[in-house]
């Protein structure tokens, strides 16, 4: 593996949860425009793997590097190139959709237009409502909307299609395709990989 | 850096305003607990003056424990903490902003409320200004120590009682100097020494505490 690699490199990665080794010796590389689809039965370690790739948890063995730097030691500006969206949406129930998006926007030093984004996601009518009063699918949409508020090159998505209706799924799949077409990368754990067809995808089966 | 500080502070204050009961309850608890003492003991002026300072400080300390668990719990449970940790925002600044917001909604009301309740313990009015000054110096330390306790227990399902066990012993120096300053003022003696010590504790806690909090939160998220 070259040191100059600009993307994500997992090298003989081991992932454990609660002291139990779930994944051992996993190696793969992601380059611009590539997506890795992570599939496997419940409990096989998809979420744990994504958390390790995001740098939230340390690997049990091996290493994860982004642009040749250990992912847990990234400088803030490289940190911003990686976005992780897990099972939790990362939004506050007592803030409105607009306030939540504004918060994420300033957290990521972005200037993306929020009203337009809410419109694309069909959230324009509820933008002024607190998240508490939204359905699970609408919250999911708002959570995924934050992807567009950063300039991340690598998306790490954990079951992004959960709770979404058909239009929502199509939109997410389209976003991922656009992201890959513009040189982005993605690692996606999903039980519906067929709905996330992406060109030149890497398949990781746990 | 200031942007991040203000963004987090603004968000946390907005959330606190929308869930104000979470922060009002500890204050009511403080008022009720301190007013139980005169009822339970003989309401003689001499006795009330003697125990007053101690009751007020211990009451303030215990009531502040009530608002403490929610300090990081909310952000932890809804995934906000992961997003903040993974964002380019410097995590130390985020932690300081969250502690500052906690101080604004739980510390400042105490600074106002405690001297008022002190009147019912017949504390001499000259002591009230010192009491408020001592609280002004002690509450930031209290917020930082609370944050350390809350961060260490954030990954536990019910950290409530453990936080008390972690935080209360650490608060004892603050309690000693706080009550001492108030007592000295009530007797008309110079209060500079205990106030300086409280200020020193505050500087120590505010400068080093956030590092411990940030480290504890990182571990909690793993």
Short mmCIF file of C-alpha atoms in Angstrom, two decimals:
data_model
loop_
_atom_site.label_atom_id
_atom_site.label_comp_id
_atom_site.label_asym_id
_atom_site.label_seq_id
_atom_site.Cartn_x
_atom_site.Cartn_y
_atom_site.Cartn_z
CA UNK A 1 0.00 0.00 0.00
CA UNK A 2 1.41 3.29 -1.01
CA UNK A 3 1.93 6.05 1.50
CA UNK A 4 0.68 8.59 -1.00
CA UNK A 5 -2.84 7.17 -1.15
CA UNK A 6 -5.33 10.03 -1.18
CA UNK A 7 -8.37 8.05 -0.13
CA UNK A 8 -9.37 5.65 2.59
CA UNK A 9 -7.17 2.64 3.30
CA UNK A 10 -8.08 -0.10 5.73
CA UNK A 11 -5.13 -2.34 6.40
CA UNK A 12 -5.63 -5.74 8.07
CA UNK A 13 -8.35 -4.18 10.13
CA UNK A 14 -9.74 -5.87 13.21
CA UNK A 15 -12.98 -4.63 14.76
CA UNK A 16 -14.29 -5.73 18.11
CA UNK A 17 -17.31 -4.84 20.17
CA UNK A 18 -17.65 -5.56 23.85
CA UNK A 19 -14.38 -7.49 23.78
CA UNK A 20 -15.56 -9.84 21.00
CA UNK A 21 -13.69 -9.74 17.70
CA UNK A 22 -16.27 -9.28 14.93
CA UNK A 23 -14.04 -8.55 11.95
CA UNK A 24 -10.49 -9.69 11.46
CA UNK A 25 -7.94 -8.96 8.76
CA UNK A 26 -10.12 -6.75 6.57
CA UNK A 27 -8.15 -4.81 3.95
CA UNK A 28 -9.58 -2.54 1.29
CA UNK A 29 -8.97 0.79 -0.41
CA UNK A 30 -11.36 3.46 -1.56
CA UNK A 31 -10.42 5.91 -4.27
CA UNK A 32 -12.22 8.89 -5.78
CA UNK A 33 -15.57 7.82 -7.26
CA UNK A 34 -15.66 4.47 -5.49
CA UNK A 35 -18.23 3.20 -3.06
CA UNK A 36 -17.98 0.23 -0.73
CA UNK A 37 -21.24 -1.52 0.02
CA UNK A 38 -21.03 -3.30 3.34
CA UNK A 39 -23.50 -6.11 3.76
CA UNK A 40 -23.93 -8.81 6.35
CA UNK A 41 -26.44 -10.24 8.81
CA UNK A 42 -27.46 -8.39 11.98
CA UNK A 43 -24.66 -8.32 14.51
CA UNK A 44 -21.94 -8.94 11.96
CA UNK A 45 -20.23 -5.65 12.81
CA UNK A 46 -21.35 -3.25 10.08
CA UNK A 47 -21.98 -0.39 12.48
CA UNK A 48 -18.83 -1.12 14.48
CA UNK A 49 -16.81 -1.14 11.25
CA UNK A 50 -18.21 2.23 10.17
CA UNK A 51 -17.51 3.72 13.59
CA UNK A 52 -13.90 2.54 13.31
CA UNK A 53 -13.63 3.95 9.79
CA UNK A 54 -15.00 7.27 11.07
CA UNK A 55 -12.43 7.28 13.84
CA UNK A 56 -15.02 7.22 16.62
CA UNK A 57 -13.71 3.92 17.97
CA UNK A 58 -10.16 2.55 17.81
CA UNK A 59 -9.54 -0.55 15.68
CA UNK A 60 -8.77 -3.78 17.56
CA UNK A 61 -5.99 -4.48 15.06
CA UNK A 62 -4.56 -2.98 11.88
CA UNK A 63 -5.13 0.60 10.82
CA UNK A 64 -7.43 2.98 8.98
CA UNK A 65 -5.82 5.86 7.14
CA UNK A 66 -7.29 8.80 5.29
CA UNK A 67 -4.89 10.58 2.89
CA UNK A 68 -2.06 8.61 4.52
CA UNK A 69 -2.89 9.82 8.05
CA UNK A 70 -4.27 7.66 10.84
CA UNK A 71 -7.97 8.46 10.93
CA UNK A 72 -8.03 9.15 14.68
CA UNK A 73 -5.19 11.65 14.34
CA UNK A 74 -6.56 13.81 11.55
CA UNK A 75 -6.19 17.57 11.58
CA UNK A 76 -9.53 19.42 11.73
CA UNK A 77 -9.47 20.37 8.04
CA UNK A 78 -9.00 16.73 6.94
CA UNK A 79 -11.52 15.68 9.58
CA UNK A 80 -14.10 17.78 7.70
CA UNK A 81 -13.58 15.60 4.62
CA UNK A 82 -15.24 12.65 6.34
CA UNK A 83 -18.93 12.58 7.19
CA UNK A 84 -20.49 9.84 9.29
CA UNK A 85 -24.25 9.39 9.57
CA UNK A 86 -25.24 6.54 11.84
CA UNK A 87 -28.47 5.20 13.27
CA UNK A 88 -28.87 8.37 15.30
CA UNK A 89 -29.71 11.47 13.30
CA UNK A 90 -27.64 13.83 15.43
CA UNK A 91 -30.42 16.39 15.60
CA UNK A 92 -32.05 18.05 18.60
CA UNK A 93 -35.72 17.27 19.15
CA UNK A 94 -36.39 20.68 20.69
CA UNK A 95 -34.97 22.67 17.80
CA UNK A 96 -36.85 23.25 14.58
CA UNK A 97 -35.69 21.62 11.36
CA UNK A 98 -34.30 24.97 10.23
CA UNK A 99 -32.44 25.56 13.50
CA UNK A 100 -30.98 22.07 13.39
CA UNK A 101 -29.72 22.55 9.85
CA UNK A 102 -28.36 26.00 10.68
CA UNK A 103 -26.47 24.51 13.61
CA UNK A 104 -24.89 21.83 11.44
CA UNK A 105 -24.10 24.38 8.81
CA UNK A 106 -22.15 26.61 11.17
CA UNK A 107 -20.52 23.58 12.80
CA UNK A 108 -19.17 22.63 9.37
CA UNK A 109 -18.38 26.24 8.33
CA UNK A 110 -20.60 25.82 5.29
CA UNK A 111 -22.73 28.34 3.44
CA UNK A 112 -25.19 25.99 1.78
CA UNK A 113 -28.70 27.38 1.25
CA UNK A 114 -30.93 25.76 3.86
CA UNK A 115 -34.37 26.63 2.51
CA UNK A 116 -33.51 25.12 -0.85
CA UNK A 117 -32.19 21.99 0.82
CA UNK A 118 -35.32 21.63 2.94
CA UNK A 119 -37.36 22.03 -0.25
CA UNK A 120 -35.45 19.27 -2.06
CA UNK A 121 -36.16 16.95 0.84
CA UNK A 122 -39.84 17.81 1.06
CA UNK A 123 -39.34 19.43 4.43
CA UNK A 124 -40.18 23.01 3.41
CA UNK A 125 -43.62 22.89 5.03
CA UNK A 126 -42.26 21.67 8.37
CA UNK A 127 -39.01 23.65 8.42
CA UNK A 128 -40.31 25.82 11.27
CA UNK A 129 -41.49 22.87 13.37
CA UNK A 130 -39.63 21.26 16.18
CA UNK A 131 -38.20 17.89 15.27
CA UNK A 132 -40.19 16.36 18.15
CA UNK A 133 -43.37 16.68 16.07
CA UNK A 134 -41.97 15.11 12.90
CA UNK A 135 -42.26 11.50 11.77
CA UNK A 136 -39.28 9.14 11.88
CA UNK A 137 -38.94 9.37 8.11
CA UNK A 138 -38.94 13.16 8.14
CA UNK A 139 -36.30 13.16 10.88
CA UNK A 140 -34.23 10.78 8.79
CA UNK A 141 -34.52 13.12 5.83
CA UNK A 142 -33.41 16.05 7.98
CA UNK A 143 -30.49 13.98 9.30
CA UNK A 144 -29.35 13.07 5.80
CA UNK A 145 -29.80 16.67 4.67
CA UNK A 146 -26.84 17.59 6.87
CA UNK A 147 -24.64 15.62 4.45
CA UNK A 148 -25.13 18.45 1.99
CA UNK A 149 -24.06 21.03 4.58
CA UNK A 150 -20.44 19.96 4.63
CA UNK A 151 -17.83 19.48 1.97
CA UNK A 152 -17.11 15.87 2.94
CA UNK A 153 -15.42 13.73 0.29
CA UNK A 154 -16.02 10.49 2.13
CA UNK A 155 -19.51 9.57 3.28
CA UNK A 156 -19.85 6.82 5.85
CA UNK A 157 -23.52 5.89 5.96
CA UNK A 158 -25.10 3.37 8.27
CA UNK A 159 -28.41 2.09 6.91
CA UNK A 160 -29.23 5.41 5.20
CA UNK A 161 -32.51 4.06 3.79
CA UNK A 162 -34.11 3.19 7.13
CA UNK A 163 -37.53 4.82 7.62
CA UNK A 164 -37.44 6.47 4.20
CA UNK A 165 -40.27 6.18 1.69
CA UNK A 166 -39.69 5.27 -1.95
CA UNK A 167 -39.08 8.87 -3.04
CA UNK A 168 -36.69 9.37 -0.15
CA UNK A 169 -34.74 6.23 -1.04
CA UNK A 170 -34.51 7.31 -4.62
CA UNK A 171 -33.25 10.72 -3.57
CA UNK A 172 -30.57 9.26 -1.32
CA UNK A 173 -29.45 6.86 -4.05
CA UNK A 174 -29.30 9.80 -6.46
CA UNK A 175 -27.28 11.87 -3.97
CA UNK A 176 -24.81 9.04 -3.56
CA UNK A 177 -24.45 8.65 -7.34
CA UNK A 178 -23.87 12.40 -7.73
CA UNK A 179 -21.40 12.34 -4.90
CA UNK A 180 -19.44 9.51 -6.54
CA UNK A 181 -19.62 11.15 -9.96
CA UNK A 182 -18.01 14.29 -8.57
CA UNK A 183 -15.09 12.35 -7.16
CA UNK A 184 -16.52 11.53 -3.77
CA UNK A 185 -16.22 8.25 -1.90
CA UNK A 186 -18.68 6.35 0.22
CA UNK A 187 -18.83 3.36 2.50
CA UNK A 188 -22.41 2.30 3.05
CA UNK A 189 -23.81 -0.39 5.30
CA UNK A 190 -27.19 -1.48 4.06
CA UNK A 191 -29.61 -4.36 3.91
CA UNK A 192 -30.93 -3.07 0.59
CA UNK A 193 -27.76 -2.86 -1.52
CA UNK A 194 -29.75 -3.30 -4.74
CA UNK A 195 -31.40 0.09 -4.14
CA UNK A 196 -28.04 1.77 -3.89
CA UNK A 197 -26.49 0.69 -7.16
CA UNK A 198 -23.36 2.71 -7.74
CA UNK A 199 -20.88 2.30 -10.56
CA UNK A 200 -17.69 0.42 -9.79
CA UNK A 201 -18.78 -0.49 -6.31
CA UNK A 202 -16.69 -2.48 -3.94
CA UNK A 203 -18.57 -5.13 -2.09
CA UNK A 204 -17.65 -6.05 1.45
CA UNK A 205 -19.53 -8.97 2.90
CA UNK A 206 -19.16 -9.55 6.61
CA UNK B 1 -12.91 29.47 17.54
CA UNK B 2 -15.19 32.16 18.89
CA UNK B 3 -17.73 31.17 16.22
CA UNK B 4 -17.81 27.61 17.53
CA UNK B 5 -18.09 28.82 21.12
CA UNK B 6 -21.01 31.11 20.31
CA UNK B 7 -22.77 28.54 18.12
CA UNK B 8 -22.74 25.93 20.87
CA UNK B 9 -23.56 28.42 23.63
CA UNK B 10 -26.46 29.82 21.63
CA UNK B 11 -27.81 26.36 20.87
CA UNK B 12 -27.58 25.12 24.46
CA UNK B 13 -29.22 28.25 25.87
CA UNK B 14 -32.02 27.94 23.33
CA UNK B 15 -32.54 24.31 24.29
CA UNK B 16 -32.46 25.19 27.99
CA UNK B 17 -35.07 27.89 27.42
CA UNK B 18 -37.33 25.39 25.68
CA UNK B 19 -36.96 22.88 28.49
CA UNK B 20 -36.79 25.40 31.30
CA UNK B 21 -38.40 23.08 33.85
CA UNK B 22 -35.25 20.95 33.87
CA UNK B 23 -33.36 23.91 35.28
CA UNK B 24 -36.16 25.39 37.37
CA UNK B 25 -36.69 22.17 39.32
CA UNK B 26 -33.27 22.21 41.05
CA UNK B 27 -33.83 25.82 42.12
CA UNK B 28 -37.23 24.97 43.60
CA UNK B 29 -35.65 21.96 45.26
CA UNK B 30 -33.05 24.26 46.80
CA UNK B 31 -35.71 26.61 48.16
CA UNK B 32 -37.75 23.76 49.59
CA UNK B 33 -34.83 21.89 51.19
CA UNK B 34 -33.41 25.01 52.83
CA UNK B 35 -36.81 26.02 54.17
CA UNK B 36 -37.27 22.57 55.72
CA UNK B 37 -34.40 23.20 58.14
CA UNK B 38 -36.05 26.05 60.07
CA UNK B 39 -39.17 23.87 60.25
CA UNK B 40 -37.33 20.83 61.54
CA UNK B 41 -35.11 22.66 64.00
CA UNK B 42 -36.18 25.19 66.59
CA UNK B 43 -36.55 28.49 64.72
CA UNK B 44 -34.48 30.51 67.16
CA UNK B 45 -32.48 33.31 65.61
CA UNK B 46 -29.15 32.23 67.12
CA UNK B 47 -29.44 28.64 65.88
CA UNK B 48 -30.56 29.68 62.38
CA UNK B 49 -27.63 32.07 62.08
CA UNK B 50 -25.22 29.34 63.19
CA UNK B 51 -26.40 26.66 60.76
CA UNK B 52 -27.57 29.04 58.02
CA UNK B 53 -24.38 29.27 56.00
CA UNK B 54 -23.76 25.53 56.03
CA UNK B 55 -27.34 24.71 55.08
CA UNK B 56 -27.31 27.19 52.21
CA UNK B 57 -24.06 25.92 50.72
CA UNK B 58 -24.88 22.23 51.09
CA UNK B 59 -28.37 22.88 49.73
CA UNK B 60 -26.98 24.69 46.70
CA UNK B 61 -24.50 21.89 46.09
CA UNK B 62 -27.09 19.10 46.31
CA UNK B 63 -29.64 20.91 44.17
CA UNK B 64 -27.07 21.50 41.45
CA UNK B 65 -26.63 17.73 41.19
CA UNK B 66 -30.18 17.46 39.88
CA UNK B 67 -29.57 19.39 36.67
CA UNK B 68 -26.26 17.78 36.06
CA UNK B 69 -26.97 14.49 34.37
CA UNK B 70 -28.54 16.14 31.36
CA UNK B 71 -25.41 18.15 30.63
CA UNK B 72 -24.09 15.73 28.01
CA UNK B 73 -26.76 13.01 28.11
CA UNK B 74 -29.04 14.66 25.55
CA UNK B 75 -26.30 15.18 22.98
CA UNK B 76 -25.04 11.68 23.61
CA UNK B 77 -28.40 9.96 23.18
CA UNK B 78 -29.46 11.70 19.98
CA UNK B 79 -26.11 11.38 18.20
CA UNK B 80 -25.26 15.10 18.31
CA UNK B 81 -22.11 14.40 20.29
CA UNK B 82 -20.74 12.08 17.56
CA UNK B 83 -21.44 14.70 14.93
CA UNK B 84 -19.78 17.43 16.98
CA UNK B 85 -16.75 15.26 17.73
CA UNK B 86 -16.35 14.39 14.05
CA UNK B 87 -16.85 17.97 12.87
CA UNK B 88 -13.88 20.26 12.25
CA UNK B 89 -14.88 22.30 15.32
CA UNK B 90 -12.21 22.13 18.05
CA UNK B 91 -13.69 19.78 20.65
CA UNK B 92 -12.14 21.56 23.64
CA UNK B 93 -13.92 24.80 22.69
CA UNK B 94 -17.18 22.89 22.31
CA UNK B 95 -16.76 21.48 25.82
CA UNK B 96 -15.99 24.91 27.29
CA UNK B 97 -19.06 26.38 25.56
CA UNK B 98 -21.29 23.62 26.92
CA UNK B 99 -19.97 24.15 30.44
CA UNK B 100 -20.47 27.90 30.08
CA UNK B 101 -24.07 27.36 29.00
CA UNK B 102 -24.62 25.07 31.97
CA UNK B 103 -23.19 27.73 34.27
CA UNK B 104 -25.49 30.39 32.83
CA UNK B 105 -28.63 28.34 33.43
CA UNK B 106 -27.70 26.69 36.72
CA UNK B 107 -24.96 28.82 38.30
CA UNK B 108 -26.20 32.36 37.78
CA UNK B 109 -29.69 31.65 39.19
CA UNK B 110 -28.02 30.27 42.33
CA UNK B 111 -25.92 33.43 42.73
CA UNK B 112 -29.16 35.42 42.73
CA UNK B 113 -31.31 33.00 44.70
CA UNK B 114 -29.02 31.97 47.57
CA UNK B 115 -28.60 35.48 49.09
CA UNK B 116 -32.38 35.91 48.95
CA UNK B 117 -32.99 32.63 50.78
CA UNK B 118 -30.21 33.63 53.20
CA UNK B 119 -32.52 36.37 54.50
CA UNK B 120 -34.80 33.72 55.95
CA UNK B 121 -31.84 32.41 57.97
CA UNK B 122 -31.40 35.87 59.46
CA UNK B 123 -27.94 36.23 58.00
CA UNK B 124 -26.68 39.77 58.56
CA UNK B 125 -27.13 41.87 55.44
CA UNK B 126 -23.40 42.70 55.35
CA UNK B 127 -22.72 39.02 54.67
CA UNK B 128 -25.01 38.83 51.64
CA UNK B 129 -22.66 40.59 49.24
CA UNK B 130 -19.82 38.30 50.29
CA UNK B 131 -22.09 35.30 49.91
CA UNK B 132 -22.95 36.36 46.37
CA UNK B 133 -19.26 36.99 45.58
CA UNK B 134 -18.28 33.59 46.98
CA UNK B 135 -20.98 31.95 44.86
CA UNK B 136 -19.83 33.85 41.79
CA UNK B 137 -16.38 32.33 42.30
CA UNK B 138 -17.60 28.88 43.35
CA UNK B 139 -20.28 28.17 40.73
CA UNK B 140 -17.87 27.99 37.74
CA UNK B 141 -15.82 25.41 39.64
CA UNK B 142 -19.02 23.56 40.43
CA UNK B 143 -20.04 23.57 36.75
CA UNK B 144 -16.65 22.20 35.68
CA UNK B 145 -16.63 19.48 38.34
CA UNK B 146 -20.21 18.58 37.40
CA UNK B 147 -19.17 18.37 33.76
CA UNK B 148 -16.35 15.96 34.64
CA UNK B 149 -18.81 13.75 36.54
CA UNK B 150 -21.38 13.95 33.75
CA UNK B 151 -18.79 13.16 31.06
CA UNK B 152 -17.41 10.16 32.94
CA UNK B 153 -20.87 8.63 33.39
CA UNK B 154 -22.36 9.58 30.03
CA UNK B 155 -22.03 6.10 28.53
CA UNK B 156 -23.73 4.45 31.52
CA UNK B 157 -27.46 3.92 31.25
CA UNK B 158 -28.20 5.52 34.62
CA UNK B 159 -25.30 7.59 35.83
CA UNK B 160 -27.37 9.69 38.23
CA UNK B 161 -26.29 8.37 41.60
CA UNK B 162 -22.69 7.73 40.59
CA UNK B 163 -22.26 11.35 39.53
CA UNK B 164 -23.06 12.44 43.08
CA UNK B 165 -20.46 10.08 44.47
CA UNK B 166 -17.88 11.37 41.99
CA UNK B 167 -18.60 15.07 42.24
CA UNK B 168 -19.52 15.75 45.86
CA UNK B 169 -16.15 14.81 47.43
CA UNK B 170 -14.39 17.04 44.90
CA UNK B 171 -16.61 19.91 45.97
CA UNK B 172 -15.45 19.86 49.59
CA UNK B 173 -12.67 22.50 49.25
CA UNK B 174 -15.19 24.82 47.63
CA UNK B 175 -17.67 24.19 50.43
CA UNK B 176 -15.04 24.88 53.10
CA UNK B 177 -13.87 28.19 51.64
CA UNK B 178 -17.37 29.27 50.66
CA UNK B 179 -18.86 28.79 54.10
CA UNK B 180 -15.75 30.25 55.71
CA UNK B 181 -16.03 33.45 53.65
CA UNK B 182 -19.72 33.79 54.48
CA UNK B 183 -19.11 33.19 58.22
CA UNK B 184 -16.25 35.69 58.35
CA UNK B 185 -18.41 38.31 56.64
CA UNK B 186 -21.26 37.65 59.08
CA UNK B 187 -18.83 38.35 61.94
CA UNK B 188 -17.52 41.49 60.24
CA UNK B 189 -14.02 40.08 59.68
CA UNK B 190 -11.90 40.37 56.48
CA UNK B 191 -12.96 37.84 53.83
CA UNK B 192 -10.18 38.22 51.26
CA UNK B 193 -8.33 34.97 52.04
CA UNK B 194 -11.15 32.45 51.42
CA UNK B 195 -12.32 34.42 48.38
CA UNK B 196 -8.82 34.31 46.88
CA UNK B 197 -8.73 30.57 47.47
CA UNK B 198 -12.11 30.18 45.79
CA UNK B 199 -10.81 32.21 42.85
CA UNK B 200 -7.72 30.01 42.67
CA UNK B 201 -9.90 26.89 42.61
CA UNK B 202 -12.00 28.43 39.85
CA UNK B 203 -8.95 29.23 37.72
CA UNK B 204 -7.58 25.73 38.26
CA UNK B 205 -10.89 24.04 37.41
CA UNK B 206 -11.73 26.21 34.40
CA UNK B 207 -8.27 25.89 32.83
CA UNK B 208 -7.70 22.16 33.31
CA UNK B 209 -11.20 20.73 33.75
CA UNK B 210 -12.32 20.98 30.11
CA UNK B 211 -9.37 18.80 29.05
CA UNK B 212 -10.54 16.06 31.40
CA UNK B 213 -14.12 16.47 30.19
CA UNK B 214 -13.12 16.26 26.52
CA UNK B 215 -11.03 13.14 27.16
CA UNK B 216 -13.84 11.49 29.13
CA UNK B 217 -16.36 12.23 26.38
CA UNK B 218 -14.08 10.79 23.69
CA UNK B 219 -13.76 7.57 25.69
CA UNK B 220 -17.50 7.55 26.33
CA UNK B 221 -18.20 7.64 22.59
CA UNK B 222 -16.01 4.66 21.69
#
